[in-house]
Tab-separated table of C-alpha atoms in Angstrom:
chain	number	residue	atom	x	y	z
A	157	MET	CA	0.000	0.000	0.000
A	158	SER	CA	1.168	3.491	-0.792
A	159	ASN	CA	1.916	5.866	1.972
A	160	PRO	CA	-0.906	8.491	2.104
A	161	GLN	CA	1.455	11.026	3.631
A	162	ALA	CA	3.975	10.537	0.803
A	163	VAL	CA	1.191	10.859	-1.798
A	164	THR	CA	-0.041	14.053	-0.179
A	165	SER	CA	3.502	15.447	-0.077
A	166	SER	CA	4.032	14.561	-3.745
A	167	THR	CA	0.717	16.188	-4.703
A	168	LYS	CA	1.677	19.362	-2.836
A	169	ARG	CA	5.006	19.475	-4.682
A	170	ASN	CA	3.225	19.054	-8.018
A	171	TRP	CA	0.837	21.876	-7.199
A	172	LYS	CA	3.768	24.063	-6.165
A	173	ASP	CA	5.420	23.364	-9.523
A	174	VAL	CA	2.239	24.294	-11.375
A	175	ALA	CA	1.831	27.450	-9.284
A	176	ARG	CA	5.467	28.396	-9.880
A	177	MET	CA	5.127	27.897	-13.641
A	178	ALA	CA	1.889	29.910	-13.670
A	179	LEU	CA	3.605	32.680	-11.719
A	180	PHE	CA	6.439	33.044	-14.194
A	181	LEU	CA	4.100	32.768	-17.169
A	182	GLY	CA	2.077	35.509	-15.515
A	183	ILE	CA	5.211	37.635	-15.185
A	184	GLY	CA	5.787	37.315	-18.932
A	185	CYS	CA	2.163	38.257	-19.675
A	186	PHE	CA	2.441	41.172	-17.255
A	187	PHE	CA	5.389	42.602	-19.203
A	188	ILE	CA	3.337	42.471	-22.410
A	189	TYR	CA	0.321	44.088	-20.714
A	190	TRP	CA	2.552	46.701	-19.052
A	191	PHE	CA	3.979	47.772	-22.404
A	192	LEU	CA	0.566	47.917	-24.081
A	193	LEU	CA	-0.813	49.954	-21.183
A	194	LYS	CA	1.734	52.698	-21.904
A	195	LEU	CA	0.732	53.041	-25.554
A	196	ASP	CA	-1.868	55.482	-26.786
A	197	GLY	CA	-4.406	54.713	-29.500
A	198	GLU	CA	-2.250	56.026	-32.337
A	199	GLN	CA	0.712	53.945	-31.273
A	200	LYS	CA	-1.402	50.810	-31.015
A	201	ARG	CA	-2.834	51.423	-34.488
A	202	ALA	CA	0.699	51.855	-35.847
A	203	ILE	CA	1.724	48.514	-34.381
A	204	TRP	CA	-1.382	46.839	-35.777
A	205	GLN	CA	-0.782	48.373	-39.175
A	206	SER	CA	2.772	47.093	-39.154
A	207	PHE	CA	1.495	43.610	-38.406
A	208	LEU	CA	-0.880	43.817	-41.355
A	209	GLU	CA	1.677	45.129	-43.836
A	210	ALA	CA	4.803	43.254	-42.762
A	211	ASP	CA	6.345	40.282	-44.511
A	212	TRP	CA	6.595	37.925	-41.546
A	213	MET	CA	9.365	35.872	-43.058
A	214	TRP	CA	11.693	38.845	-42.570
A	215	VAL	CA	10.349	39.380	-39.057
A	216	ALA	CA	11.311	35.786	-38.246
A	217	VAL	CA	14.808	36.435	-39.618
A	218	CYS	CA	15.034	39.542	-37.396
A	219	VAL	CA	14.096	37.438	-34.369
A	220	LEU	CA	16.823	34.954	-35.309
A	221	CYS	CA	19.349	37.806	-35.513
A	222	SER	CA	18.306	38.919	-32.038
A	223	LEU	CA	18.585	35.394	-30.617
A	224	LEU	CA	21.965	34.894	-32.277
A	225	SER	CA	23.300	38.130	-30.740
A	226	HIS	CA	22.235	36.888	-27.287
A	227	LEU	CA	23.863	33.512	-27.982
A	228	LEU	CA	27.132	35.208	-28.946
A	229	ARG	CA	26.947	37.264	-25.751
A	230	ALA	CA	26.676	34.008	-23.809
A	231	LEU	CA	29.669	32.527	-25.662
A	232	ARG	CA	31.662	35.704	-25.053
A	233	TRP	CA	30.720	35.648	-21.366
A	234	GLN	CA	31.950	32.061	-21.076
A	235	LEU	CA	35.422	33.171	-22.155
A	236	LEU	CA	35.683	35.477	-19.135
A	237	PHE	CA	35.069	32.588	-16.725
A	238	LYS	CA	37.929	30.383	-17.954
A	239	PRO	CA	40.778	32.410	-16.374
A	240	ILE	CA	39.069	32.268	-12.949
A	241	GLY	CA	38.513	28.502	-13.101
A	242	TYR	CA	34.808	28.182	-13.988
A	243	HIS	CA	33.260	26.542	-17.043
A	244	PRO	CA	29.491	27.229	-17.142
A	245	GLY	CA	27.389	25.393	-19.726
A	246	LEU	CA	26.132	27.270	-22.763
A	247	ASN	CA	22.455	26.614	-22.011
A	248	ASN	CA	22.648	28.144	-18.528
A	249	THR	CA	24.853	31.006	-19.685
A	250	PHE	CA	22.515	31.848	-22.565
A	251	GLY	CA	19.512	31.623	-20.242
A	252	SER	CA	21.143	33.986	-17.736
A	253	VAL	CA	21.887	36.516	-20.490
A	254	ILE	CA	18.321	36.515	-21.824
A	255	VAL	CA	16.861	36.684	-18.284
A	256	ALA	CA	19.068	39.734	-17.671
A	257	TYR	CA	17.491	41.508	-20.644
A	258	LEU	CA	14.057	40.619	-19.304
A	259	GLY	CA	14.914	42.005	-15.877
A	260	ASN	CA	16.248	45.223	-17.369
A	261	LEU	CA	12.895	45.829	-19.045
A	262	ALA	CA	11.348	46.237	-15.593
A	263	PHE	CA	14.111	47.945	-13.596
A	264	PRO	CA	17.396	49.431	-14.836
A	265	ARG	CA	20.349	47.130	-14.088
A	266	ALA	CA	18.126	44.668	-12.196
A	267	GLY	CA	18.937	42.230	-14.955
A	268	GLU	CA	22.621	42.150	-14.044
A	269	VAL	CA	21.739	40.932	-10.554
A	270	MET	CA	19.320	38.346	-11.975
A	271	ARG	CA	21.994	37.263	-14.438
A	272	CYS	CA	24.467	36.466	-11.668
A	273	ALA	CA	21.812	34.931	-9.398
A	274	THR	CA	20.546	32.503	-12.054
A	275	LEU	CA	24.095	31.403	-12.856
A	276	ARG	CA	24.764	30.837	-9.171
A	277	SER	CA	21.701	28.610	-8.804
A	278	SER	CA	22.332	26.694	-12.033
A	279	GLU	CA	26.154	26.482	-12.082
A	280	ARG	CA	27.020	27.226	-8.433
A	281	ILE	CA	29.286	30.107	-9.465
A	282	PRO	CA	29.640	32.696	-6.659
A	283	VAL	CA	27.855	35.960	-7.405
A	284	GLU	CA	30.970	38.031	-6.739
A	285	LYS	CA	32.886	36.123	-9.432
A	286	SER	CA	30.203	36.429	-12.115
A	287	LEU	CA	29.569	40.052	-11.128
A	288	GLY	CA	33.197	40.855	-11.884
A	289	THR	CA	32.886	39.386	-15.376
A	290	VAL	CA	29.664	41.356	-15.932
A	291	VAL	CA	31.424	44.588	-14.915
A	292	THR	CA	34.181	43.747	-17.403
A	293	GLU	CA	31.624	43.166	-20.148
A	294	ARG	CA	29.877	46.437	-19.443
A	295	ILE	CA	33.117	48.416	-19.566
A	296	ILE	CA	34.050	46.803	-22.872
A	297	ASP	CA	30.562	47.392	-24.285
A	298	LEU	CA	30.717	51.045	-23.244
A	299	VAL	CA	34.041	51.506	-25.025
A	300	ALA	CA	32.777	49.621	-28.087
A	301	PHE	CA	29.608	51.706	-28.272
A	302	ALA	CA	31.651	54.898	-27.975
A	303	LEU	CA	33.721	53.721	-30.952
A	304	VAL	CA	30.520	52.996	-32.891
A	305	ILE	CA	29.282	56.517	-32.129
A	306	VAL	CA	32.579	58.016	-33.339
A	307	ILE	CA	32.451	55.943	-36.524
A	308	GLY	CA	28.858	57.025	-36.978
A	309	MET	CA	29.756	60.682	-36.648
A	310	PHE	CA	32.181	60.260	-39.556
A	311	ALA	CA	30.000	57.939	-41.625
A	312	MET	CA	26.724	59.847	-41.310
A	313	PHE	CA	25.858	63.054	-43.041
A	314	GLY	CA	23.617	66.108	-42.836
A	315	GLN	CA	20.538	65.756	-40.676
A	316	ALA	CA	21.612	62.447	-39.119
A	317	LYS	CA	24.939	63.798	-37.879
A	318	ASP	CA	23.400	67.081	-36.657
A	319	TRP	CA	20.663	65.251	-34.729
A	320	LEU	CA	23.063	62.842	-33.036
A	321	TYR	CA	25.485	65.631	-32.108
A	322	ASP	CA	22.724	67.873	-30.713
A	323	THR	CA	21.178	64.998	-28.748
A	324	LEU	CA	24.461	63.934	-27.158
A	325	SER	CA	25.367	67.568	-26.413
A	326	GLN	CA	22.049	68.151	-24.625
A	327	LYS	CA	22.292	64.892	-22.687
A	328	PHE	CA	25.781	65.599	-21.352
A	329	SER	CA	25.636	69.408	-21.149
A	330	SER	CA	24.897	69.336	-17.425
A	331	LEU	CA	27.941	67.228	-16.606
A	332	PRO	CA	30.923	68.926	-14.930
A	333	ASN	CA	34.016	69.620	-17.008
A	334	MET	CA	36.823	67.070	-17.342
A	335	THR	CA	39.122	68.810	-14.857
A	336	MET	CA	36.489	68.653	-12.129
A	337	ILE	CA	35.787	64.984	-12.885
A	338	VAL	CA	39.489	64.045	-12.684
A	339	CYS	CA	40.020	66.011	-9.447
A	340	THR	CA	36.967	64.384	-7.872
A	341	LEU	CA	38.114	60.890	-8.843
A	342	VAL	CA	41.628	61.518	-7.483
A	343	ALA	CA	40.202	62.849	-4.211
A	344	LEU	CA	37.920	59.828	-3.856
A	345	ALA	CA	40.824	57.465	-4.567
A	346	ILE	CA	42.930	59.126	-1.858
A	347	ILE	CA	40.084	58.934	0.656
A	348	ILE	CA	39.408	55.276	-0.129
A	349	LEU	CA	43.090	54.339	0.178
A	350	ALA	CA	43.373	56.211	3.485
A	351	LEU	CA	40.285	54.487	4.884
A	352	TYR	CA	41.539	51.122	3.707
A	353	LYS	CA	44.998	51.602	5.266
A	354	PHE	CA	43.896	52.905	8.652
A	355	PHE	CA	40.475	51.354	9.234
A	356	TRP	CA	39.601	48.523	6.892
A	357	LYS	CA	41.951	45.818	8.193
A	358	ARG	CA	40.748	46.537	11.715
A	359	LEU	CA	37.164	45.976	10.631
A	360	LEU	CA	37.702	42.695	8.789
A	361	HIS	CA	36.979	40.645	11.901
A	362	ILE	CA	33.348	41.865	11.696
A	363	GLY	CA	31.151	39.580	9.600
A	364	ILE	CA	29.511	42.155	7.337
A	365	PHE	CA	32.867	43.729	6.454
A	366	GLN	CA	34.304	40.301	5.654
A	367	LYS	CA	31.444	39.739	3.197
A	368	ILE	CA	32.023	43.143	1.593
A	369	ASN	CA	35.733	42.404	1.308
A	370	ASN	CA	35.104	38.991	-0.281
A	371	LEU	CA	32.630	40.516	-2.713
A	372	ALA	CA	35.128	43.239	-3.712
A	373	LEU	CA	37.939	40.705	-4.193
A	374	GLY	CA	35.661	38.497	-6.285
A	375	VAL	CA	34.656	41.406	-8.505
A	376	ILE	CA	38.319	42.358	-8.961
A	377	ASP	CA	39.148	38.769	-9.972
A	378	GLY	CA	36.341	38.806	-12.503
A	379	VAL	CA	37.479	42.124	-13.959
A	380	LYS	CA	41.075	40.903	-14.237
A	381	SER	CA	39.917	37.826	-16.172
A	382	VAL	CA	39.896	39.799	-19.430
A	383	PHE	CA	43.692	40.137	-19.192
A	384	HIS	CA	44.297	36.407	-18.769
A	385	MET	CA	42.260	34.807	-21.538
A	386	GLY	CA	45.163	33.936	-23.828
A	387	ALA	CA	45.684	34.935	-27.465
A	388	LYS	CA	43.141	32.512	-28.950
A	389	ASN	CA	40.327	33.407	-26.559
A	390	THR	CA	41.109	37.121	-26.821
A	391	LEU	CA	40.718	36.870	-30.600
A	392	LEU	CA	37.454	34.979	-30.136
A	393	PHE	CA	36.283	37.661	-27.694
A	394	LEU	CA	36.927	40.387	-30.260
A	395	ILE	CA	35.220	38.393	-33.043
A	396	TYR	CA	32.157	37.803	-30.862
A	397	SER	CA	32.017	41.496	-29.910
A	398	VAL	CA	32.192	42.755	-33.505
A	399	THR	CA	29.640	40.164	-34.661
A	400	ILE	CA	27.204	41.137	-31.895
A	401	TYR	CA	27.160	44.756	-33.095
A	402	LEU	CA	26.892	43.649	-36.718
A	403	LEU	CA	23.827	41.583	-35.798
A	404	TYR	CA	22.256	44.617	-34.110
A	405	ILE	CA	22.652	46.542	-37.366
A	406	LEU	CA	21.588	43.607	-39.542
A	407	GLY	CA	18.355	43.378	-37.551
A	408	GLY	CA	17.365	46.768	-38.946
A	409	LEU	CA	18.498	45.831	-42.451
A	410	VAL	CA	16.346	42.693	-42.301
A	411	ILE	CA	13.278	44.640	-41.139
A	412	PHE	CA	13.684	46.984	-44.121
A	413	HIS	CA	12.771	44.030	-46.357
A	414	ALA	CA	9.493	43.542	-44.497
A	415	PHE	CA	8.118	46.647	-46.291
A	416	SER	CA	8.316	47.366	-49.989
A	417	GLU	CA	8.874	51.076	-49.276
A	418	THR	CA	12.075	50.384	-47.281
A	419	SER	CA	13.423	47.269	-49.018
A	420	TRP	CA	15.854	49.352	-51.100
A	421	LEU	CA	17.659	50.836	-48.086
A	422	SER	CA	21.296	49.877	-47.546
A	423	PHE	CA	23.530	48.787	-44.662
A	424	ARG	CA	24.427	52.455	-44.136
A	425	ALA	CA	20.778	53.279	-43.429
A	426	ALA	CA	20.583	50.338	-41.020
A	427	PHE	CA	23.655	51.722	-39.248
A	428	VAL	CA	21.973	55.116	-38.872
A	429	VAL	CA	18.805	53.441	-37.553
A	430	TYR	CA	20.858	51.498	-35.006
A	431	LEU	CA	22.551	54.679	-33.744
A	432	PHE	CA	19.286	56.602	-33.463
A	433	GLY	CA	17.543	53.692	-31.737
A	434	SER	CA	20.422	53.087	-29.309
A	435	VAL	CA	20.377	56.714	-28.189
A	436	GLY	CA	16.612	56.383	-27.728
A	437	MET	CA	17.112	53.433	-25.371
A	438	THR	CA	18.768	55.808	-22.891
A	439	PHE	CA	15.681	58.037	-22.671
A	440	SER	CA	13.036	55.470	-21.682
A	441	GLN	CA	12.985	52.015	-20.138
A	442	GLY	CA	13.447	49.522	-22.948
A	443	GLY	CA	12.969	52.303	-25.491
A	444	ILE	CA	9.197	52.177	-25.021
A	445	GLY	CA	7.502	54.861	-27.079
A	446	VAL	CA	10.821	56.520	-28.007
A	447	TYR	CA	12.642	53.885	-30.039
A	448	PRO	CA	10.056	53.668	-32.870
A	449	VAL	CA	9.867	57.459	-33.124
A	450	LEU	CA	13.637	57.735	-33.476
A	451	VAL	CA	13.684	54.971	-36.087
A	452	GLN	CA	11.054	56.954	-37.996
A	453	MET	CA	13.245	60.086	-37.734
A	454	ALA	CA	16.221	58.152	-39.077
A	455	LEU	CA	14.203	56.761	-41.981
A	456	ALA	CA	12.794	60.220	-42.768
A	457	ILE	CA	16.345	61.204	-43.780
A	458	TYR	CA	15.988	58.723	-46.633
A	459	GLY	CA	12.575	59.999	-47.683
A	460	ILE	CA	10.496	57.283	-45.990
A	461	SER	CA	7.015	58.450	-44.986
A	462	MET	CA	6.101	58.913	-41.335
A	463	GLU	CA	3.556	56.070	-41.415
A	464	VAL	CA	5.924	53.490	-42.885
A	465	GLY	CA	8.874	54.685	-40.764
A	466	THR	CA	6.862	54.452	-37.552
A	467	ALA	CA	5.504	51.018	-38.485
A	468	CYS	CA	9.028	49.851	-39.262
A	469	GLY	CA	10.237	51.164	-35.898
A	470	TRP	CA	7.488	49.421	-33.971
A	471	LEU	CA	8.113	46.171	-35.787
A	472	LEU	CA	11.860	46.278	-35.137
A	473	TRP	CA	11.327	47.165	-31.478
A	474	GLY	CA	8.536	44.590	-31.086
A	475	ALA	CA	10.584	41.764	-32.598
A	476	GLN	CA	13.453	42.434	-30.189
A	477	GLN	CA	11.362	42.838	-27.045
A	478	THR	CA	8.986	39.970	-27.789
A	479	THR	CA	12.001	37.696	-28.188
A	480	VAL	CA	13.284	38.774	-24.774
A	481	ILE	CA	9.887	38.395	-23.084
A	482	VAL	CA	9.024	34.978	-24.530
A	483	VAL	CA	12.457	33.349	-24.306
A	484	GLY	CA	13.393	35.115	-21.068
A	485	GLY	CA	10.097	34.122	-19.446
A	486	SER	CA	10.651	30.509	-20.490
A	487	TYR	CA	14.109	30.508	-18.943
A	488	LEU	CA	12.753	31.973	-15.704
A	489	ILE	CA	10.564	28.883	-15.426
A	490	TYR	CA	13.508	26.647	-16.320
A	491	PHE	CA	15.778	28.196	-13.676
A	492	SER	CA	13.050	28.037	-11.048
A	493	ILE	CA	12.528	24.306	-11.618
A	494	LYS	CA	16.294	23.695	-11.743
A	495	LYS	CA	16.822	25.562	-8.479
A	496	ARG	CA	14.119	23.482	-6.790
A	497	LYS	CA	15.721	20.243	-7.956
A	498	ASN	CA	19.148	21.370	-6.766
A	499	ASN	CA	17.736	22.236	-3.342
A	500	GLN	CA	16.254	18.748	-3.028
A	501	GLN	CA	19.618	17.071	-3.701
């Protein structure tokens, strides 16, 4: 005879699994509803019109470009773990990357915490180690994007260059001058070194300060990993990085083919669209409401009508964000189930 208590316990676990899956599916649906709630009637009609007019084969190709860029990010991230002695699997690394994008849609930089937390639960990699590699990635991405902006300033012309220059000037006009920034950083460095020399070692016997110290050392190890990858992996890292940005641009080029009015546009136009859209991402969470408008402004330079340009922008934005919501939501469920199984072992 079966044990009634064991059956009841098993049933409760099954219901918990169902409830957990429903919760994370609900989170994914909430993101979709949250985005739609922010749109006015005209924006919704533009999205609907883009759905009606688009060639969905090209939309599918755009989604594949987006997924491939996330996959390359996961492969690039793996390279940073090798020098510090960790070898996370591609499935878990890719899932952590896509979950990070999902988290960032809700709260800025929340995704980076989720990214490290999911890798800790799935690969048992300490958060401080993975956080260091994430910091390294972000620094490299910032430098790479700055280079893209500089290239864009030389490659673009007329209205595109003027708009980008004016936008960046307005965004950073309130920042202090370089001399003040350098002096502030030097002063902070001196203060931190003084505190560390005279106080920090005396405080290390206290638990919370030990944790802070371990976290800082772990982050430093992760950051230093980029300098110890070896020639082959460094080359791979650079190839992955360049390809990721090419895929971002190719996503726009692919979407151009979804409309007859934009199918003639070149890689150069896709590059301009990428720059405009990327700047727009800094003005609203996930680019909601801003990204499509900026894509339309970029396409207007090439004589594309407002209606088609806006529809193209919404379709490009929608393909990217829907990919993140659907795939990221699926991986949230996957990591939740995996974490539960690991806790039972």
